[in-house]
Amino acid sequence: MFPESIQKLINHLSKLPDIGPRAATRLAFHLINQDQTELNDLSSLIANIRKEINLCRDCFNLTSKDNDQCPVCQDKKRDQKTICLVETVLNIPPLEKTKRYNGLYHVLGGLISPADGIGPENLRIKELTKRIKENQPQEIIFALSPTTEGDTTALYIEHLLKDIKIKTSRLARGLSSGSDLEYADEHTLSNALMGRK
Ligand SMILES: [Zn+2]
């Protein structure tokens, strides 16, 4: 129906999250109408994005390529004794936006899910226990999605930490069960954080 180059672009765009074939077609035609400089900038940003970023050596949040620590870990005014566990880096900005959290993070890089072949060894749990031994935080907050996978992961880690004197808490269930933390709004997250137990 379209020239091959456009069809190829549509096919690539439809692989992006939340983009179906119709949205991909709209995006492709939007791009056709942009000026060449804009297209060059966009394509070079995409081509180089992996080279421009680094993972924080402590929490695995994203950081720029010249920094081995993310802005959160670099900020010594933050509470160094509280670590909030999240599934992905995408969970950090909404928690930061609540302005109710001033501790550190630890990005697990997924949740335990036997059905998808993801076990504890695939997550950054070893790195977490090492960090806990070295820095002896007082509290670990599980800010994981209220799903079976989130619960399984929290139980697994709580079990690992049972011999260490540390307070663990979970976000309050203002979040509807089974929902993804990524889609929780600021207000809900803020309440969930304050009501943690
Ligand atoms: Zn960090």
PDB file of C-alpha atoms and ligand atoms in Angstrom:
ATOM      1  CA  MET A   1       0.000   0.000   0.000  1.00  0.00           C
ATOM      2  CA  PHE A   2       2.874   2.394   0.863  1.00  0.00           C
ATOM      3  CA  PRO A   3       6.362   2.610  -0.659  1.00  0.00           C
ATOM      4  CA  GLU A   4       8.631  -0.015   0.881  1.00  0.00           C
ATOM      5  CA  SER A   5      10.730   2.470   2.890  1.00  0.00           C
ATOM      6  CA  ILE A   6       7.631   3.850   4.617  1.00  0.00           C
ATOM      7  CA  GLN A   7       6.278   0.381   5.293  1.00  0.00           C
ATOM      8  CA  LYS A   8       9.624  -0.560   6.861  1.00  0.00           C
ATOM      9  CA  LEU A   9       9.526   2.526   9.076  1.00  0.00           C
ATOM     10  CA  ILE A  10       5.961   1.687  10.139  1.00  0.00           C
ATOM     11  CA  ASN A  11       7.022  -1.873  10.965  1.00  0.00           C
ATOM     12  CA  HIS A  12       9.859  -0.622  13.179  1.00  0.00           C
ATOM     13  CA  LEU A  13       7.703   1.964  14.915  1.00  0.00           C
ATOM     14  CA  SER A  14       5.016  -0.645  15.660  1.00  0.00           C
ATOM     15  CA  LYS A  15       7.581  -2.568  17.707  1.00  0.00           C
ATOM     16  CA  LEU A  16       7.733   0.308  20.215  1.00  0.00           C
ATOM     17  CA  PRO A  17       5.749  -0.121  23.458  1.00  0.00           C
ATOM     18  CA  ASP A  18       2.146   1.095  23.349  1.00  0.00           C
ATOM     19  CA  ILE A  19       2.386   1.837  19.612  1.00  0.00           C
ATOM     20  CA  GLY A  20      -0.036  -0.138  17.463  1.00  0.00           C
ATOM     21  CA  PRO A  21      -0.041  -0.205  13.634  1.00  0.00           C
ATOM     22  CA  ARG A  22      -2.349   2.835  13.384  1.00  0.00           C
ATOM     23  CA  ALA A  23      -0.233   5.007  15.682  1.00  0.00           C
ATOM     24  CA  ALA A  24       2.902   3.782  13.874  1.00  0.00           C
ATOM     25  CA  THR A  25       1.429   4.855  10.530  1.00  0.00           C
ATOM     26  CA  ARG A  26       0.536   8.298  11.940  1.00  0.00           C
ATOM     27  CA  LEU A  27       4.048   8.689  13.346  1.00  0.00           C
ATOM     28  CA  ALA A  28       5.671   7.663  10.061  1.00  0.00           C
ATOM     29  CA  PHE A  29       3.664  10.260   8.135  1.00  0.00           C
ATOM     30  CA  HIS A  30       4.390  12.865  10.771  1.00  0.00           C
ATOM     31  CA  LEU A  31       8.117  12.179  10.283  1.00  0.00           C
ATOM     32  CA  ILE A  32       7.840  12.538   6.511  1.00  0.00           C
ATOM     33  CA  ASN A  33       6.692  16.109   7.031  1.00  0.00           C
ATOM     34  CA  GLN A  34       9.509  17.138   9.369  1.00  0.00           C
ATOM     35  CA  ASP A  35      12.459  19.087   8.051  1.00  0.00           C
ATOM     36  CA  GLN A  36      15.726  17.292   7.364  1.00  0.00           C
ATOM     37  CA  THR A  37      17.637  18.790  10.340  1.00  0.00           C
ATOM     38  CA  GLU A  38      15.011  17.533  12.765  1.00  0.00           C
ATOM     39  CA  LEU A  39      15.166  14.067  11.199  1.00  0.00           C
ATOM     40  CA  ASN A  40      18.969  14.017  11.346  1.00  0.00           C
ATOM     41  CA  ASP A  41      18.947  15.077  15.009  1.00  0.00           C
ATOM     42  CA  LEU A  42      16.375  12.456  15.918  1.00  0.00           C
ATOM     43  CA  SER A  43      18.088   9.621  14.086  1.00  0.00           C
ATOM     44  CA  SER A  44      21.524  10.430  15.507  1.00  0.00           C
ATOM     45  CA  LEU A  45      20.062  10.649  19.040  1.00  0.00           C
ATOM     46  CA  ILE A  46      18.508   7.223  18.603  1.00  0.00           C
ATOM     47  CA  ALA A  47      21.655   5.771  17.056  1.00  0.00           C
ATOM     48  CA  ASN A  48      23.863   6.967  19.931  1.00  0.00           C
ATOM     49  CA  ILE A  49      21.571   6.693  22.937  1.00  0.00           C
ATOM     50  CA  ARG A  50      23.154   3.535  24.321  1.00  0.00           C
ATOM     51  CA  LYS A  51      26.642   5.031  24.120  1.00  0.00           C
ATOM     52  CA  GLU A  52      25.499   8.176  25.939  1.00  0.00           C
ATOM     53  CA  ILE A  53      24.201   6.477  29.054  1.00  0.00           C
ATOM     54  CA  ASN A  54      25.663   4.495  31.903  1.00  0.00           C
ATOM     55  CA  LEU A  55      24.177   2.563  34.776  1.00  0.00           C
ATOM     56  CA  CYS A  56      24.860   3.866  38.268  1.00  0.00           C
ATOM     57  CA  ARG A  57      27.471   1.655  39.958  1.00  0.00           C
ATOM     58  CA  ASP A  58      25.441   1.630  43.195  1.00  0.00           C
ATOM     59  CA  CYS A  59      21.740   1.591  42.353  1.00  0.00           C
ATOM     60  CA  PHE A  60      21.615   0.855  38.576  1.00  0.00           C
ATOM     61  CA  ASN A  61      19.595   3.967  37.827  1.00  0.00           C
ATOM     62  CA  LEU A  62      20.483   5.643  34.534  1.00  0.00           C
ATOM     63  CA  THR A  63      23.231   8.202  34.503  1.00  0.00           C
ATOM     64  CA  SER A  64      25.130  10.050  31.794  1.00  0.00           C
ATOM     65  CA  LYS A  65      28.169   8.332  30.282  1.00  0.00           C
ATOM     66  CA  ASP A  66      30.705  10.492  32.178  1.00  0.00           C
ATOM     67  CA  ASN A  67      29.253   9.619  35.589  1.00  0.00           C
ATOM     68  CA  ASP A  68      29.493   6.301  37.328  1.00  0.00           C
ATOM     69  CA  GLN A  69      26.984   7.467  39.935  1.00  0.00           C
ATOM     70  CA  CYS A  70      23.443   8.721  39.291  1.00  0.00           C
ATOM     71  CA  PRO A  71      22.264  12.138  40.577  1.00  0.00           C
ATOM     72  CA  VAL A  72      20.362  10.476  43.453  1.00  0.00           C
ATOM     73  CA  CYS A  73      23.413   8.602  44.753  1.00  0.00           C
ATOM     74  CA  GLN A  74      25.611  11.671  44.266  1.00  0.00           C
ATOM     75  CA  ASP A  75      23.348  13.778  46.442  1.00  0.00           C
ATOM     76  CA  LYS A  76      24.786  13.380  49.930  1.00  0.00           C
ATOM     77  CA  LYS A  77      21.893  15.359  51.433  1.00  0.00           C
ATOM     78  CA  ARG A  78      19.655  12.375  50.774  1.00  0.00           C
ATOM     79  CA  ASP A  79      18.950   9.839  53.483  1.00  0.00           C
ATOM     80  CA  GLN A  80      21.678   7.248  52.957  1.00  0.00           C
ATOM     81  CA  LYS A  81      20.061   4.761  55.322  1.00  0.00           C
ATOM     82  CA  THR A  82      16.882   4.059  53.352  1.00  0.00           C
ATOM     83  CA  ILE A  83      16.797   2.089  50.115  1.00  0.00           C
ATOM     84  CA  CYS A  84      13.694   1.867  47.965  1.00  0.00           C
ATOM     85  CA  LEU A  85      13.540  -1.235  45.761  1.00  0.00           C
ATOM     86  CA  VAL A  86      12.031  -0.739  42.318  1.00  0.00           C
ATOM     87  CA  GLU A  87      11.571  -2.996  39.337  1.00  0.00           C
ATOM     88  CA  THR A  88      12.856  -0.672  36.598  1.00  0.00           C
ATOM     89  CA  VAL A  89      14.362   2.802  36.198  1.00  0.00           C
ATOM     90  CA  LEU A  90      10.933   3.899  34.947  1.00  0.00           C
ATOM     91  CA  ASN A  91       9.604   3.620  38.514  1.00  0.00           C
ATOM     92  CA  ILE A  92      12.021   6.247  39.860  1.00  0.00           C
ATOM     93  CA  PRO A  93      10.731   9.499  38.252  1.00  0.00           C
ATOM     94  CA  PRO A  94       7.140   9.074  39.566  1.00  0.00           C
ATOM     95  CA  LEU A  95       8.440   8.372  43.087  1.00  0.00           C
ATOM     96  CA  GLU A  96      10.722  11.427  42.879  1.00  0.00           C
ATOM     97  CA  LYS A  97       7.783  13.545  41.734  1.00  0.00           C
ATOM     98  CA  THR A  98       5.853  12.782  44.928  1.00  0.00           C
ATOM     99  CA  LYS A  99       8.624  14.712  46.793  1.00  0.00           C
ATOM    100  CA  ARG A 100       7.858  12.391  49.732  1.00  0.00           C
ATOM    101  CA  TYR A 101      10.919  10.251  49.374  1.00  0.00           C
ATOM    102  CA  ASN A 102      14.442  11.345  50.137  1.00  0.00           C
ATOM    103  CA  GLY A 103      16.325   8.075  50.349  1.00  0.00           C
ATOM    104  CA  LEU A 104      18.205   5.986  47.806  1.00  0.00           C
ATOM    105  CA  TYR A 105      16.999   3.451  45.246  1.00  0.00           C
ATOM    106  CA  HIS A 106      17.964   0.032  44.004  1.00  0.00           C
ATOM    107  CA  VAL A 107      16.804  -1.043  40.551  1.00  0.00           C
ATOM    108  CA  LEU A 108      16.231  -4.796  40.483  1.00  0.00           C
ATOM    109  CA  GLY A 109      15.948  -5.007  36.707  1.00  0.00           C
ATOM    110  CA  GLY A 110      12.760  -7.097  36.749  1.00  0.00           C
ATOM    111  CA  LEU A 111      10.642  -9.256  39.040  1.00  0.00           C
ATOM    112  CA  ILE A 112      10.837 -12.963  39.791  1.00  0.00           C
ATOM    113  CA  SER A 113       8.570 -14.701  37.309  1.00  0.00           C
ATOM    114  CA  PRO A 114       9.043 -18.466  36.871  1.00  0.00           C
ATOM    115  CA  ALA A 115       6.562 -18.453  33.965  1.00  0.00           C
ATOM    116  CA  ASP A 116       8.871 -16.095  32.040  1.00  0.00           C
ATOM    117  CA  GLY A 117      12.001 -17.923  33.149  1.00  0.00           C
ATOM    118  CA  ILE A 118      13.118 -15.033  35.382  1.00  0.00           C
ATOM    119  CA  GLY A 119      14.679 -16.240  38.607  1.00  0.00           C
ATOM    120  CA  PRO A 120      16.416 -14.340  41.438  1.00  0.00           C
ATOM    121  CA  GLU A 121      19.774 -14.855  39.679  1.00  0.00           C
ATOM    122  CA  ASN A 122      18.530 -12.726  36.759  1.00  0.00           C
ATOM    123  CA  LEU A 123      17.873  -9.746  39.034  1.00  0.00           C
ATOM    124  CA  ARG A 124      20.295  -7.461  40.888  1.00  0.00           C
ATOM    125  CA  ILE A 125      19.681  -9.172  44.202  1.00  0.00           C
ATOM    126  CA  LYS A 126      23.317 -10.165  44.840  1.00  0.00           C
ATOM    127  CA  GLU A 127      24.250  -6.520  44.305  1.00  0.00           C
ATOM    128  CA  LEU A 128      21.549  -5.523  46.779  1.00  0.00           C
ATOM    129  CA  THR A 129      22.703  -7.858  49.544  1.00  0.00           C
ATOM    130  CA  LYS A 130      26.293  -6.680  49.020  1.00  0.00           C
ATOM    131  CA  ARG A 131      25.140  -3.081  49.283  1.00  0.00           C
ATOM    132  CA  ILE A 132      23.194  -3.835  52.456  1.00  0.00           C
ATOM    133  CA  LYS A 133      26.210  -5.519  54.055  1.00  0.00           C
ATOM    134  CA  GLU A 134      28.498  -2.630  53.159  1.00  0.00           C
ATOM    135  CA  ASN A 135      26.243   0.329  53.937  1.00  0.00           C
ATOM    136  CA  GLN A 136      23.962  -1.115  56.612  1.00  0.00           C
ATOM    137  CA  PRO A 137      20.791   0.788  55.744  1.00  0.00           C
ATOM    138  CA  GLN A 138      18.022   0.927  58.348  1.00  0.00           C
ATOM    139  CA  GLU A 139      15.048   0.490  56.072  1.00  0.00           C
ATOM    140  CA  ILE A 140      14.270  -1.239  52.795  1.00  0.00           C
ATOM    141  CA  ILE A 141      11.061  -0.133  51.078  1.00  0.00           C
ATOM    142  CA  PHE A 142       9.576  -2.520  48.548  1.00  0.00           C
ATOM    143  CA  ALA A 143       8.030  -0.289  45.887  1.00  0.00           C
ATOM    144  CA  LEU A 144       7.088  -3.170  43.622  1.00  0.00           C
ATOM    145  CA  SER A 145       3.937  -3.648  41.589  1.00  0.00           C
ATOM    146  CA  PRO A 146       1.119  -5.281  43.570  1.00  0.00           C
ATOM    147  CA  THR A 147       1.142  -8.370  41.365  1.00  0.00           C
ATOM    148  CA  THR A 148       2.029 -12.025  42.023  1.00  0.00           C
ATOM    149  CA  GLU A 149       5.509 -11.334  40.636  1.00  0.00           C
ATOM    150  CA  GLY A 150       5.942  -8.273  42.873  1.00  0.00           C
ATOM    151  CA  ASP A 151       4.839 -10.233  45.952  1.00  0.00           C
ATOM    152  CA  THR A 152       7.026 -13.235  45.119  1.00  0.00           C
ATOM    153  CA  THR A 153      10.055 -10.975  44.688  1.00  0.00           C
ATOM    154  CA  ALA A 154       9.408  -9.126  47.955  1.00  0.00           C
ATOM    155  CA  LEU A 155       8.944 -12.409  49.878  1.00  0.00           C
ATOM    156  CA  TYR A 156      12.127 -13.831  48.394  1.00  0.00           C
ATOM    157  CA  ILE A 157      14.195 -10.789  49.377  1.00  0.00           C
ATOM    158  CA  GLU A 158      12.589 -10.535  52.844  1.00  0.00           C
ATOM    159  CA  HIS A 159      13.549 -14.158  53.413  1.00  0.00           C
ATOM    160  CA  LEU A 160      17.144 -13.421  52.349  1.00  0.00           C
ATOM    161  CA  LEU A 161      17.313 -10.540  54.821  1.00  0.00           C
ATOM    162  CA  LYS A 162      15.725 -12.358  57.764  1.00  0.00           C
ATOM    163  CA  ASP A 163      18.996 -12.642  59.683  1.00  0.00           C
ATOM    164  CA  ILE A 164      19.946  -9.001  59.176  1.00  0.00           C
ATOM    165  CA  LYS A 165      18.563  -6.394  61.544  1.00  0.00           C
ATOM    166  CA  ILE A 166      16.758  -4.179  59.089  1.00  0.00           C
ATOM    167  CA  LYS A 167      13.265  -2.752  58.810  1.00  0.00           C
ATOM    168  CA  THR A 168      11.383  -3.713  55.672  1.00  0.00           C
ATOM    169  CA  SER A 169       8.168  -2.086  54.500  1.00  0.00           C
ATOM    170  CA  ARG A 170       5.870  -2.257  51.516  1.00  0.00           C
ATOM    171  CA  LEU A 171       3.887   0.440  49.811  1.00  0.00           C
ATOM    172  CA  ALA A 172       0.340   0.686  51.175  1.00  0.00           C
ATOM    173  CA  ARG A 173      -2.292  -0.904  49.016  1.00  0.00           C
ATOM    174  CA  GLY A 174      -3.835   2.305  47.757  1.00  0.00           C
ATOM    175  CA  LEU A 175      -2.529   0.915  44.498  1.00  0.00           C
ATOM    176  CA  SER A 176      -5.104  -1.369  42.996  1.00  0.00           C
ATOM    177  CA  SER A 177      -4.023  -4.976  43.189  1.00  0.00           C
ATOM    178  CA  GLY A 178      -2.546  -6.399  40.014  1.00  0.00           C
ATOM    179  CA  SER A 179      -1.800  -2.962  38.591  1.00  0.00           C
ATOM    180  CA  ASP A 180       1.561  -1.863  37.340  1.00  0.00           C
ATOM    181  CA  LEU A 181       3.394   0.648  39.501  1.00  0.00           C
ATOM    182  CA  GLU A 182       4.544   2.404  36.356  1.00  0.00           C
ATOM    183  CA  TYR A 183       1.000   3.674  35.727  1.00  0.00           C
ATOM    184  CA  ALA A 184       0.227   4.816  39.277  1.00  0.00           C
ATOM    185  CA  ASP A 185      -0.429   8.557  39.556  1.00  0.00           C
ATOM    186  CA  GLU A 186       1.542  10.877  41.815  1.00  0.00           C
ATOM    187  CA  HIS A 187      -1.167  11.235  44.453  1.00  0.00           C
ATOM    188  CA  THR A 188      -1.737   7.476  44.785  1.00  0.00           C
ATOM    189  CA  LEU A 189       2.008   6.860  44.953  1.00  0.00           C
ATOM    190  CA  SER A 190       2.483   9.576  47.520  1.00  0.00           C
ATOM    191  CA  ASN A 191      -0.203   8.039  49.772  1.00  0.00           C
ATOM    192  CA  ALA A 192       1.169   4.548  49.211  1.00  0.00           C
ATOM    193  CA  LEU A 193       4.595   5.762  50.291  1.00  0.00           C
ATOM    194  CA  MET A 194       3.353   7.562  53.394  1.00  0.00           C
ATOM    195  CA  GLY A 195       1.153   4.641  54.414  1.00  0.00           C
ATOM    196  CA  ARG A 196       3.821   2.009  53.935  1.00  0.00           C
ATOM    197  CA  LYS A 197       3.901  -0.814  56.465  1.00  0.00           C
TER     198      LYS A 197
HETATM  199 ZN    ZN B   1      22.496   5.594  41.843  1.00  0.00          ZN
END
